[in-house]
Amino acid sequence: MVSQNVVVSDANTGIITVSNSSVFAPSAQKPPTVPGHISISKKKLLKNLELSGAQSQRLNSWVDSMRASSPTHLKSLSSLSSEDELNSWLKRHPSALDMFERIIEASRGKQIVMFLDYDGTLSPIVADPDRAFITSKMRRTVKKLAKSFPTSIVTGRCIDKVYSFVKLAELYYAGSHGMDIKGPTKGFSRYNKDKPSVLYQPAGDFLPMIDEVFKQLVEKTKSTPGAKVENNKFCLSVHFRCVDEKKWSDLALKVRSVVKNYPTLKLSQGRKVFEIRPMIKWDKGKALEFLLESLGFENSNDVFPIYIGDDRTDEDAFKLLQERGQGFGILVSEFPKDTNASYSLQDPPEASTYTYIQTSYAYMHVHTVYLYKYNDIIV
C-alpha cells in the first residue's frame, strides 16, 4: 500500500510532507521494481495479443473506439439524420447559453468555483499537442475570471506544460488528470492569501515507472509515422491524431504490448489519444473534491462548482457534481453522447472550441455574489 503525499508549503516554515490514507485500488499493488526493456518479436506479439478470439475482439473494439474519437467519423449536431434524437439529447443536456438565466438563479448567494479543462475547452484541438496555444484574448478572459472567483485548470497535461501555455500565476492547476495539484503563486490570488500553498501528488511513487514506460513507448512507436508520446509527469499520452487510420490497429498493439507488462498501470482512451495512468483511486473528480476542500468548501452548502470539459476523463468530475448535488457540469461537444454533465456547448467550427466561452458567460461581482452578462467572460 502507498500513502498519498500531501505537501503543504508554508511561507515561514517551508515545505512539510504529510502522509494520508492509501489511494490504491483494492486490486492494485505497490509498484514493482521497474523492469528493463522486454524484447519481443512481432510474430510472437501477434500470437500473444491478436490470435486469441477474445483478444482479437478486444483489439477490434479498441480500433472502433479510435474511429469513434475521430472528428471525420462523427456526426455534428446540425447533420444528425434524426431530428428527434438531437432534440431528445438537448432536452437532457440543454445549451448552457440558452439556460444562462437558470444558472444565474441557481448560483445566487453562493460562491462559484470554476474548473476548466484545457485541450478542447480553453484551446482548440490541434494536430500537434505542443502547439495547442491559448489565444491572448482567452488568456485575458481567464485572468478576469480568476479575479472574481477561484479558478482551476484540470488537465491531463503536466503542470509545467499547461502553465507554459496559460502563463497565469493566479490559477490553481491540477495536471496529470488531477495527480499533480498546485495552488496559485503567493500574492497572485486573493483566495489563498490566508492559506498555505498546496502541492498534492498522490502518485509520487510511480515516477520511476512512468519514466521507464515513456522510454519504451517512444522506442516502440517511433516506426509509426505521426505517433507522438507525451510525458505528463504522472501519466503518459500516446497521440494518434496524425497517424494514418490504416496504422491504428498496429499502434494499439504496440501500446498494449508495453503497458501489459505493468499491472499497476491502466490504459484508457480519450480524443485520439491513449492515456496510461497509475491504477490508483484518483481522477479529475477526486481532484475537484480535493480543491474544494483546500478552499474550505468540503461540507459547505454555499458553494457552486462549475466544471467545463470535453473529454471522457472529465466525466469523473461531472459525476461527482451530480453526486454532491451542487453546481453543474458542462460538456463541450458538437455531437450527442452519453454524459453526466447537466448542460452542453457546441465545439466551434475549425476546432476553435475556445470561442464558446467568450460569447455570453458571466461576470460575478465579488461583493454581491451576483452574476451579470458581460462579453468575453466565462462563468
CSV table of C-alpha atoms in Angstrom, one decimal:
chain,number,residue,atom,x,y,z
A,1,MET,CA,0.0,0.0,0.0
A,2,VAL,CA,1.3,3.5,-0.8
A,3,SER,CA,0.1,6.6,1.1
A,4,GLN,CA,-1.0,9.8,-0.5
A,5,ASN,CA,1.6,12.6,-0.3
A,6,VAL,CA,0.2,16.0,0.7
A,7,VAL,CA,2.9,18.6,0.7
A,8,VAL,CA,2.0,22.0,2.2
A,9,SER,CA,4.3,24.9,1.7
A,10,ASP,CA,4.3,27.5,4.4
A,11,ALA,CA,5.8,30.9,3.9
A,12,ASN,CA,7.7,30.7,7.2
A,13,THR,CA,8.5,27.1,7.7
A,14,GLY,CA,9.0,25.8,4.2
A,15,ILE,CA,7.6,22.5,2.9
A,16,ILE,CA,6.2,19.9,5.2
A,17,THR,CA,5.1,16.4,3.9
A,18,VAL,CA,2.1,14.8,5.5
A,19,SER,CA,1.1,11.2,5.0
A,20,ASN,CA,-2.6,10.4,4.3
A,21,SER,CA,-4.7,7.3,3.6
A,22,SER,CA,-4.0,4.9,0.8
A,23,VAL,CA,-5.3,5.7,-2.7
A,24,PHE,CA,-4.5,2.4,-4.3
A,25,ALA,CA,-7.5,0.4,-5.7
A,26,PRO,CA,-8.1,-2.8,-3.7
A,27,SER,CA,-6.5,-4.9,-6.5
A,28,ALA,CA,-3.5,-2.6,-7.0
A,29,GLN,CA,-0.2,-3.4,-5.6
A,30,LYS,CA,2.9,-1.3,-4.7
A,31,PRO,CA,4.7,-0.5,-8.0
A,32,PRO,CA,7.2,-3.4,-8.6
A,33,THR,CA,10.8,-2.8,-9.3
A,34,VAL,CA,10.9,-1.2,-12.7
A,35,PRO,CA,11.6,-3.9,-15.2
A,36,GLY,CA,14.0,-3.5,-18.1
A,37,HIS,CA,13.1,-3.3,-21.7
A,38,ILE,CA,11.5,-6.5,-22.9
A,39,SER,CA,12.3,-7.5,-26.5
A,40,ILE,CA,9.5,-9.4,-28.3
A,41,SER,CA,9.2,-10.3,-31.9
A,42,LYS,CA,6.2,-9.1,-34.0
A,43,LYS,CA,5.3,-12.7,-34.7
A,44,LYS,CA,5.3,-13.5,-31.0
A,45,LEU,CA,3.4,-10.3,-30.2
A,46,LEU,CA,0.7,-11.1,-32.7
A,47,LYS,CA,0.5,-14.6,-31.3
A,48,ASN,CA,0.1,-13.3,-27.8
A,49,LEU,CA,-2.2,-10.3,-28.4
A,50,GLU,CA,-4.1,-11.0,-31.6
A,51,LEU,CA,-4.7,-14.6,-32.4
A,52,SER,CA,-7.0,-15.4,-29.4
A,53,GLY,CA,-10.6,-14.7,-30.3
A,54,ALA,CA,-11.3,-12.7,-27.1
A,55,GLN,CA,-8.2,-10.6,-27.5
A,56,SER,CA,-8.9,-10.1,-31.2
A,57,GLN,CA,-12.3,-8.9,-30.4
A,58,ARG,CA,-10.9,-6.6,-27.7
A,59,LEU,CA,-8.4,-5.1,-30.3
A,60,ASN,CA,-11.3,-4.6,-32.8
A,61,SER,CA,-13.2,-2.8,-30.0
A,62,TRP,CA,-10.2,-0.5,-29.5
A,63,VAL,CA,-9.9,0.3,-33.1
A,64,ASP,CA,-13.7,1.0,-33.3
A,65,SER,CA,-13.3,3.3,-30.3
A,66,MET,CA,-10.3,5.1,-32.0
A,67,ARG,CA,-12.5,5.7,-35.1
A,68,ALA,CA,-15.3,7.0,-32.9
A,69,SER,CA,-13.0,9.6,-31.4
A,70,SER,CA,-12.1,10.9,-34.8
A,71,PRO,CA,-13.9,14.1,-36.0
A,72,THR,CA,-14.1,12.6,-39.5
A,73,HIS,CA,-16.3,9.8,-38.2
A,74,LEU,CA,-18.6,12.0,-36.0
A,75,LYS,CA,-22.0,13.4,-36.8
A,76,SER,CA,-22.3,17.0,-35.9
A,77,LEU,CA,-25.5,18.3,-34.3
A,78,SER,CA,-26.5,20.0,-37.5
A,79,SER,CA,-26.2,16.9,-39.6
A,80,LEU,CA,-27.8,14.3,-37.5
A,81,SER,CA,-30.3,12.2,-39.6
A,82,SER,CA,-32.7,12.1,-36.7
A,83,GLU,CA,-34.0,15.4,-35.5
A,84,ASP,CA,-35.8,13.6,-32.7
A,85,GLU,CA,-32.5,12.1,-31.5
A,86,LEU,CA,-31.0,15.6,-31.4
A,87,ASN,CA,-34.0,17.2,-29.6
A,88,SER,CA,-34.1,14.3,-27.1
A,89,TRP,CA,-30.4,14.8,-26.2
A,90,LEU,CA,-30.7,18.6,-26.0
A,91,LYS,CA,-33.7,18.2,-23.6
A,92,ARG,CA,-31.4,16.2,-21.3
A,93,HIS,CA,-28.4,18.4,-21.8
A,94,PRO,CA,-29.6,21.8,-22.9
A,95,SER,CA,-27.3,24.6,-24.1
A,96,ALA,CA,-25.6,26.4,-21.2
A,97,LEU,CA,-26.1,29.6,-23.2
A,98,ASP,CA,-29.8,29.1,-23.5
A,99,MET,CA,-30.0,28.2,-19.8
A,100,PHE,CA,-27.9,31.1,-18.7
A,101,GLU,CA,-30.6,32.7,-16.5
A,102,ARG,CA,-31.2,29.3,-14.8
A,103,ILE,CA,-27.5,29.1,-13.9
A,104,ILE,CA,-27.6,32.6,-12.5
A,105,GLU,CA,-30.6,31.8,-10.3
A,106,ALA,CA,-29.1,28.5,-9.1
A,107,SER,CA,-25.8,30.2,-8.1
A,108,ARG,CA,-27.4,33.2,-6.4
A,109,GLY,CA,-25.9,33.8,-2.9
A,110,LYS,CA,-23.2,31.1,-3.3
A,111,GLN,CA,-19.5,31.1,-4.0
A,112,ILE,CA,-18.8,30.0,-7.6
A,113,VAL,CA,-15.7,27.9,-8.0
A,114,MET,CA,-14.6,27.3,-11.6
A,115,PHE,CA,-12.9,24.2,-13.1
A,116,LEU,CA,-11.8,24.2,-16.7
A,117,ASP,CA,-10.3,21.5,-18.9
A,118,TYR,CA,-7.6,22.8,-21.2
A,119,ASP,CA,-7.4,21.0,-24.6
A,120,GLY,CA,-10.7,21.4,-26.4
A,121,THR,CA,-12.0,23.8,-23.8
A,122,LEU,CA,-9.6,26.7,-23.4
A,123,SER,CA,-7.6,25.8,-26.5
A,124,PRO,CA,-8.6,24.2,-29.8
A,125,ILE,CA,-7.8,20.5,-30.5
A,126,VAL,CA,-4.8,20.6,-32.8
A,127,ALA,CA,-2.7,18.1,-34.7
A,128,ASP,CA,0.4,18.9,-32.7
A,129,PRO,CA,-0.3,18.8,-28.9
A,130,ASP,CA,2.8,21.0,-28.4
A,131,ARG,CA,1.0,23.8,-30.4
A,132,ALA,CA,-2.3,23.8,-28.5
A,133,PHE,CA,-1.8,27.5,-27.7
A,134,ILE,CA,-4.4,29.6,-25.8
A,135,THR,CA,-5.1,32.9,-27.5
A,136,SER,CA,-4.3,36.2,-25.9
A,137,LYS,CA,-8.0,37.0,-25.8
A,138,MET,CA,-8.8,33.8,-24.0
A,139,ARG,CA,-5.9,34.4,-21.5
A,140,ARG,CA,-7.4,37.8,-20.7
A,141,THR,CA,-10.8,36.2,-20.2
A,142,VAL,CA,-9.5,33.6,-17.7
A,143,LYS,CA,-7.5,36.3,-15.9
A,144,LYS,CA,-10.6,38.3,-15.4
A,145,LEU,CA,-12.4,35.2,-14.3
A,146,ALA,CA,-9.8,34.4,-11.6
A,147,LYS,CA,-10.3,37.9,-10.1
A,148,SER,CA,-13.9,37.1,-9.4
A,149,PHE,CA,-13.8,33.5,-8.0
A,150,PRO,CA,-11.3,30.6,-7.5
A,151,THR,CA,-10.4,29.2,-10.9
A,152,SER,CA,-8.7,25.9,-11.6
A,153,ILE,CA,-7.4,24.2,-14.8
A,154,VAL,CA,-7.8,20.5,-14.6
A,155,THR,CA,-6.0,18.7,-17.4
A,156,GLY,CA,-4.2,15.5,-18.4
A,157,ARG,CA,-1.2,17.6,-19.3
A,158,CYS,CA,1.7,18.1,-16.9
A,159,ILE,CA,1.5,21.4,-14.9
A,160,ASP,CA,4.7,22.8,-16.5
A,161,LYS,CA,3.4,22.3,-20.0
A,162,VAL,CA,-0.1,23.8,-19.4
A,163,TYR,CA,1.4,26.7,-17.4
A,164,SER,CA,3.8,27.4,-20.3
A,165,PHE,CA,0.6,27.9,-22.4
A,166,VAL,CA,-1.5,29.8,-19.9
A,167,LYS,CA,1.1,31.8,-18.0
A,168,LEU,CA,-1.3,32.8,-15.2
A,169,ALA,CA,0.1,32.5,-11.7
A,170,GLU,CA,-3.3,33.2,-10.0
A,171,LEU,CA,-4.8,29.9,-11.0
A,172,TYR,CA,-5.0,26.5,-9.4
A,173,TYR,CA,-3.5,23.8,-11.6
A,174,ALA,CA,-4.3,20.1,-11.5
A,175,GLY,CA,-2.2,18.3,-14.0
A,176,SER,CA,-1.8,14.6,-14.9
A,177,HIS,CA,-5.5,14.1,-14.6
A,178,GLY,CA,-5.5,15.6,-11.1
A,179,MET,CA,-2.5,13.7,-9.8
A,180,ASP,CA,-0.4,16.8,-9.6
A,181,ILE,CA,-2.1,19.8,-7.9
A,182,LYS,CA,-0.6,23.2,-7.3
A,183,GLY,CA,-2.1,26.3,-5.8
A,184,PRO,CA,-1.7,29.9,-7.0
A,185,THR,CA,1.7,31.6,-6.5
A,186,LYS,CA,1.7,33.6,-3.3
A,187,GLY,CA,0.5,37.1,-3.7
A,188,PHE,CA,-1.3,36.5,-7.0
A,189,SER,CA,-4.7,35.3,-5.8
A,190,ARG,CA,-6.8,36.7,-3.0
A,191,TYR,CA,-8.3,33.3,-2.5
A,192,ASN,CA,-5.2,31.8,-1.0
A,193,LYS,CA,-3.7,34.8,0.7
A,194,ASP,CA,-4.6,33.4,4.2
A,195,LYS,CA,-3.8,29.8,3.3
A,196,PRO,CA,-0.6,27.9,2.7
A,197,SER,CA,0.2,27.0,-0.9
A,198,VAL,CA,-0.8,23.4,-1.6
A,199,LEU,CA,1.1,20.8,-3.6
A,200,TYR,CA,-0.6,17.4,-3.9
A,201,GLN,CA,0.9,14.4,-5.6
A,202,PRO,CA,-0.8,11.1,-4.8
A,203,ALA,CA,1.1,9.1,-7.4
A,204,GLY,CA,4.6,10.1,-6.5
A,205,ASP,CA,5.9,6.5,-6.1
A,206,PHE,CA,5.1,5.9,-9.8
A,207,LEU,CA,7.5,8.4,-11.3
A,208,PRO,CA,10.3,5.9,-12.0
A,209,MET,CA,7.9,3.6,-13.6
A,210,ILE,CA,6.3,6.3,-15.7
A,211,ASP,CA,9.7,7.4,-17.0
A,212,GLU,CA,10.6,3.8,-17.9
A,213,VAL,CA,7.3,3.2,-19.8
A,214,PHE,CA,7.8,6.5,-21.6
A,215,LYS,CA,11.1,5.4,-22.9
A,216,GLN,CA,9.7,2.1,-24.0
A,217,LEU,CA,6.7,3.7,-25.8
A,218,VAL,CA,8.9,6.2,-27.6
A,219,GLU,CA,11.1,3.3,-28.9
A,220,LYS,CA,8.1,1.1,-29.7
A,221,THR,CA,6.1,3.8,-31.6
A,222,LYS,CA,9.0,5.5,-33.5
A,223,SER,CA,8.3,3.4,-36.6
A,224,THR,CA,4.6,4.6,-36.7
A,225,PRO,CA,4.5,7.9,-38.6
A,226,GLY,CA,2.6,10.6,-36.8
A,227,ALA,CA,2.5,8.9,-33.4
A,228,LYS,CA,3.6,11.1,-30.5
A,229,VAL,CA,4.3,10.1,-26.9
A,230,GLU,CA,3.9,12.8,-24.3
A,231,ASN,CA,5.3,12.5,-20.8
A,232,ASN,CA,2.8,14.3,-18.5
A,233,LYS,CA,4.9,13.5,-15.3
A,234,PHE,CA,2.4,11.2,-13.6
A,235,CYS,CA,0.8,9.8,-16.7
A,236,LEU,CA,1.6,9.3,-20.4
A,237,SER,CA,-0.3,10.1,-23.6
A,238,VAL,CA,0.2,8.5,-27.0
A,239,HIS,CA,-1.4,10.8,-29.6
A,240,PHE,CA,-2.6,9.3,-32.8
A,241,ARG,CA,-4.3,12.3,-34.3
A,242,CYS,CA,-1.7,12.4,-37.1
A,243,VAL,CA,-1.5,8.6,-37.6
A,244,ASP,CA,-2.9,7.0,-40.8
A,245,GLU,CA,-6.1,5.2,-39.9
A,246,LYS,CA,-4.7,2.1,-41.5
A,247,LYS,CA,-1.9,2.1,-38.9
A,248,TRP,CA,-4.2,2.4,-35.9
A,249,SER,CA,-4.6,-1.3,-35.1
A,250,ASP,CA,-0.8,-1.7,-35.3
A,251,LEU,CA,-0.3,1.3,-33.0
A,252,ALA,CA,-2.8,-0.1,-30.5
A,253,LEU,CA,-0.9,-3.4,-30.4
A,254,LYS,CA,2.4,-1.6,-29.8
A,255,VAL,CA,1.0,0.4,-26.9
A,256,ARG,CA,-0.7,-2.6,-25.3
A,257,SER,CA,2.4,-4.7,-25.7
A,258,VAL,CA,4.2,-2.3,-23.4
A,259,VAL,CA,1.5,-1.5,-20.9
A,260,LYS,CA,0.6,-5.2,-20.3
A,261,ASN,CA,3.9,-5.7,-18.5
A,262,TYR,CA,2.9,-3.1,-15.9
A,263,PRO,CA,-0.1,-4.4,-13.9
A,264,THR,CA,-0.3,-1.3,-11.8
A,265,LEU,CA,-0.8,1.0,-14.8
A,266,LYS,CA,-4.1,1.2,-16.7
A,267,LEU,CA,-4.7,2.0,-20.4
A,268,SER,CA,-7.6,4.1,-21.5
A,269,GLN,CA,-8.5,6.3,-24.5
A,270,GLY,CA,-9.6,9.9,-25.0
A,271,ARG,CA,-10.0,12.0,-28.1
A,272,LYS,CA,-7.5,10.4,-30.5
A,273,VAL,CA,-5.1,9.7,-27.6
A,274,PHE,CA,-4.2,6.7,-25.5
A,275,GLU,CA,-3.8,7.5,-21.8
A,276,ILE,CA,-1.6,5.5,-19.4
A,277,ARG,CA,-2.1,6.2,-15.8
A,278,PRO,CA,-1.3,4.7,-12.4
A,279,MET,CA,-4.0,2.4,-11.1
A,280,ILE,CA,-4.9,4.4,-8.0
A,281,LYS,CA,-8.3,5.7,-6.8
A,282,TRP,CA,-7.7,9.2,-8.2
A,283,ASP,CA,-9.2,11.1,-11.1
A,284,LYS,CA,-10.4,14.5,-12.1
A,285,GLY,CA,-13.4,14.2,-9.8
A,286,LYS,CA,-11.1,13.5,-6.8
A,287,ALA,CA,-9.0,16.4,-7.8
A,288,LEU,CA,-12.1,18.7,-7.9
A,289,GLU,CA,-13.1,17.4,-4.4
A,290,PHE,CA,-9.6,18.0,-3.0
A,291,LEU,CA,-9.5,21.5,-4.4
A,292,LEU,CA,-12.9,22.4,-2.9
A,293,GLU,CA,-11.7,21.0,0.5
A,294,SER,CA,-8.5,23.1,0.2
A,295,LEU,CA,-10.6,26.2,-0.4
A,296,GLY,CA,-12.6,25.4,2.8
A,297,PHE,CA,-15.8,24.2,1.0
A,298,GLU,CA,-15.6,20.5,2.0
A,299,ASN,CA,-19.0,20.5,3.7
A,300,SER,CA,-20.4,23.8,2.6
A,301,ASN,CA,-23.8,24.3,1.2
A,302,ASP,CA,-22.8,27.8,0.0
A,303,VAL,CA,-20.5,26.7,-2.9
A,304,PHE,CA,-21.4,26.4,-6.5
A,305,PRO,CA,-18.8,24.4,-8.6
A,306,ILE,CA,-18.9,24.6,-12.4
A,307,TYR,CA,-16.8,22.2,-14.4
A,308,ILE,CA,-16.4,22.7,-18.2
A,309,GLY,CA,-14.7,19.9,-20.2
A,310,ASP,CA,-14.9,17.9,-23.4
A,311,ASP,CA,-13.3,14.5,-22.8
A,312,ARG,CA,-14.0,11.2,-21.2
A,313,THR,CA,-11.8,11.9,-18.3
A,314,ASP,CA,-13.9,14.9,-17.4
A,315,GLU,CA,-16.9,12.6,-16.8
A,316,ASP,CA,-15.5,11.7,-13.3
A,317,ALA,CA,-15.8,15.4,-12.4
A,318,PHE,CA,-19.3,15.7,-13.9
A,319,LYS,CA,-20.4,12.6,-11.9
A,320,LEU,CA,-19.0,14.0,-8.7
A,321,LEU,CA,-21.0,17.2,-9.1
A,322,GLN,CA,-24.1,15.1,-9.7
A,323,GLU,CA,-23.5,13.1,-6.5
A,324,ARG,CA,-22.8,16.2,-4.5
A,325,GLY,CA,-26.0,17.9,-5.8
A,326,GLN,CA,-24.1,21.1,-6.2
A,327,GLY,CA,-23.2,23.1,-9.2
A,328,PHE,CA,-23.2,21.9,-12.8
A,329,GLY,CA,-21.0,20.0,-15.3
A,330,ILE,CA,-21.0,21.4,-18.9
A,331,LEU,CA,-19.9,19.2,-21.7
A,332,VAL,CA,-18.2,20.7,-24.7
A,333,SER,CA,-19.3,18.6,-27.7
A,334,GLU,CA,-20.7,19.1,-31.2
A,335,PHE,CA,-22.4,15.7,-31.2
A,336,PRO,CA,-24.7,13.9,-28.7
A,337,LYS,CA,-23.0,11.4,-26.4
A,338,ASP,CA,-23.6,9.8,-23.0
A,339,THR,CA,-22.5,12.2,-20.3
A,340,ASN,CA,-23.0,13.1,-16.6
A,341,ALA,CA,-22.9,16.8,-17.5
A,342,SER,CA,-26.1,18.8,-17.0
A,343,TYR,CA,-25.6,21.2,-19.9
A,344,SER,CA,-23.8,21.3,-23.2
A,345,LEU,CA,-21.9,23.7,-25.5
A,346,GLN,CA,-21.0,23.0,-29.2
A,347,ASP,CA,-17.5,22.9,-30.5
A,348,PRO,CA,-17.0,25.9,-32.8
A,349,PRO,CA,-16.0,25.3,-36.5
A,350,GLU,CA,-12.4,24.6,-37.4
A,351,ALA,CA,-11.7,23.1,-33.9
A,352,SER,CA,-11.8,26.6,-32.4
A,353,THR,CA,-13.5,25.3,-29.3
A,354,TYR,CA,-12.3,28.1,-27.1
A,355,THR,CA,-14.7,30.6,-28.7
A,356,TYR,CA,-17.7,29.2,-26.9
A,357,ILE,CA,-16.6,30.6,-23.6
A,358,GLN,CA,-16.2,34.1,-25.0
A,359,THR,CA,-19.7,34.9,-26.0
A,360,SER,CA,-22.3,35.1,-23.2
A,361,TYR,CA,-21.0,33.8,-19.9
A,362,ALA,CA,-21.0,35.8,-16.7
A,363,TYR,CA,-19.1,38.2,-14.5
A,364,MET,CA,-19.7,37.9,-10.8
A,365,HIS,CA,-19.3,40.9,-8.6
A,366,VAL,CA,-17.4,39.7,-5.6
A,367,HIS,CA,-19.3,41.7,-3.0
A,368,THR,CA,-22.9,40.9,-4.1
A,369,VAL,CA,-22.1,37.4,-5.3
A,370,TYR,CA,-24.3,38.1,-8.3
A,371,LEU,CA,-23.7,37.4,-12.0
A,372,TYR,CA,-24.1,39.9,-14.8
A,373,LYS,CA,-23.9,39.2,-18.5
A,374,TYR,CA,-20.7,40.5,-19.8
A,375,ASN,CA,-19.0,39.9,-23.1
A,376,ASP,CA,-15.8,37.7,-23.1
A,377,ILE,CA,-16.3,36.5,-19.5
A,378,ILE,CA,-17.0,32.9,-18.5
A,379,VAL,CA,-19.0,31.5,-15.6
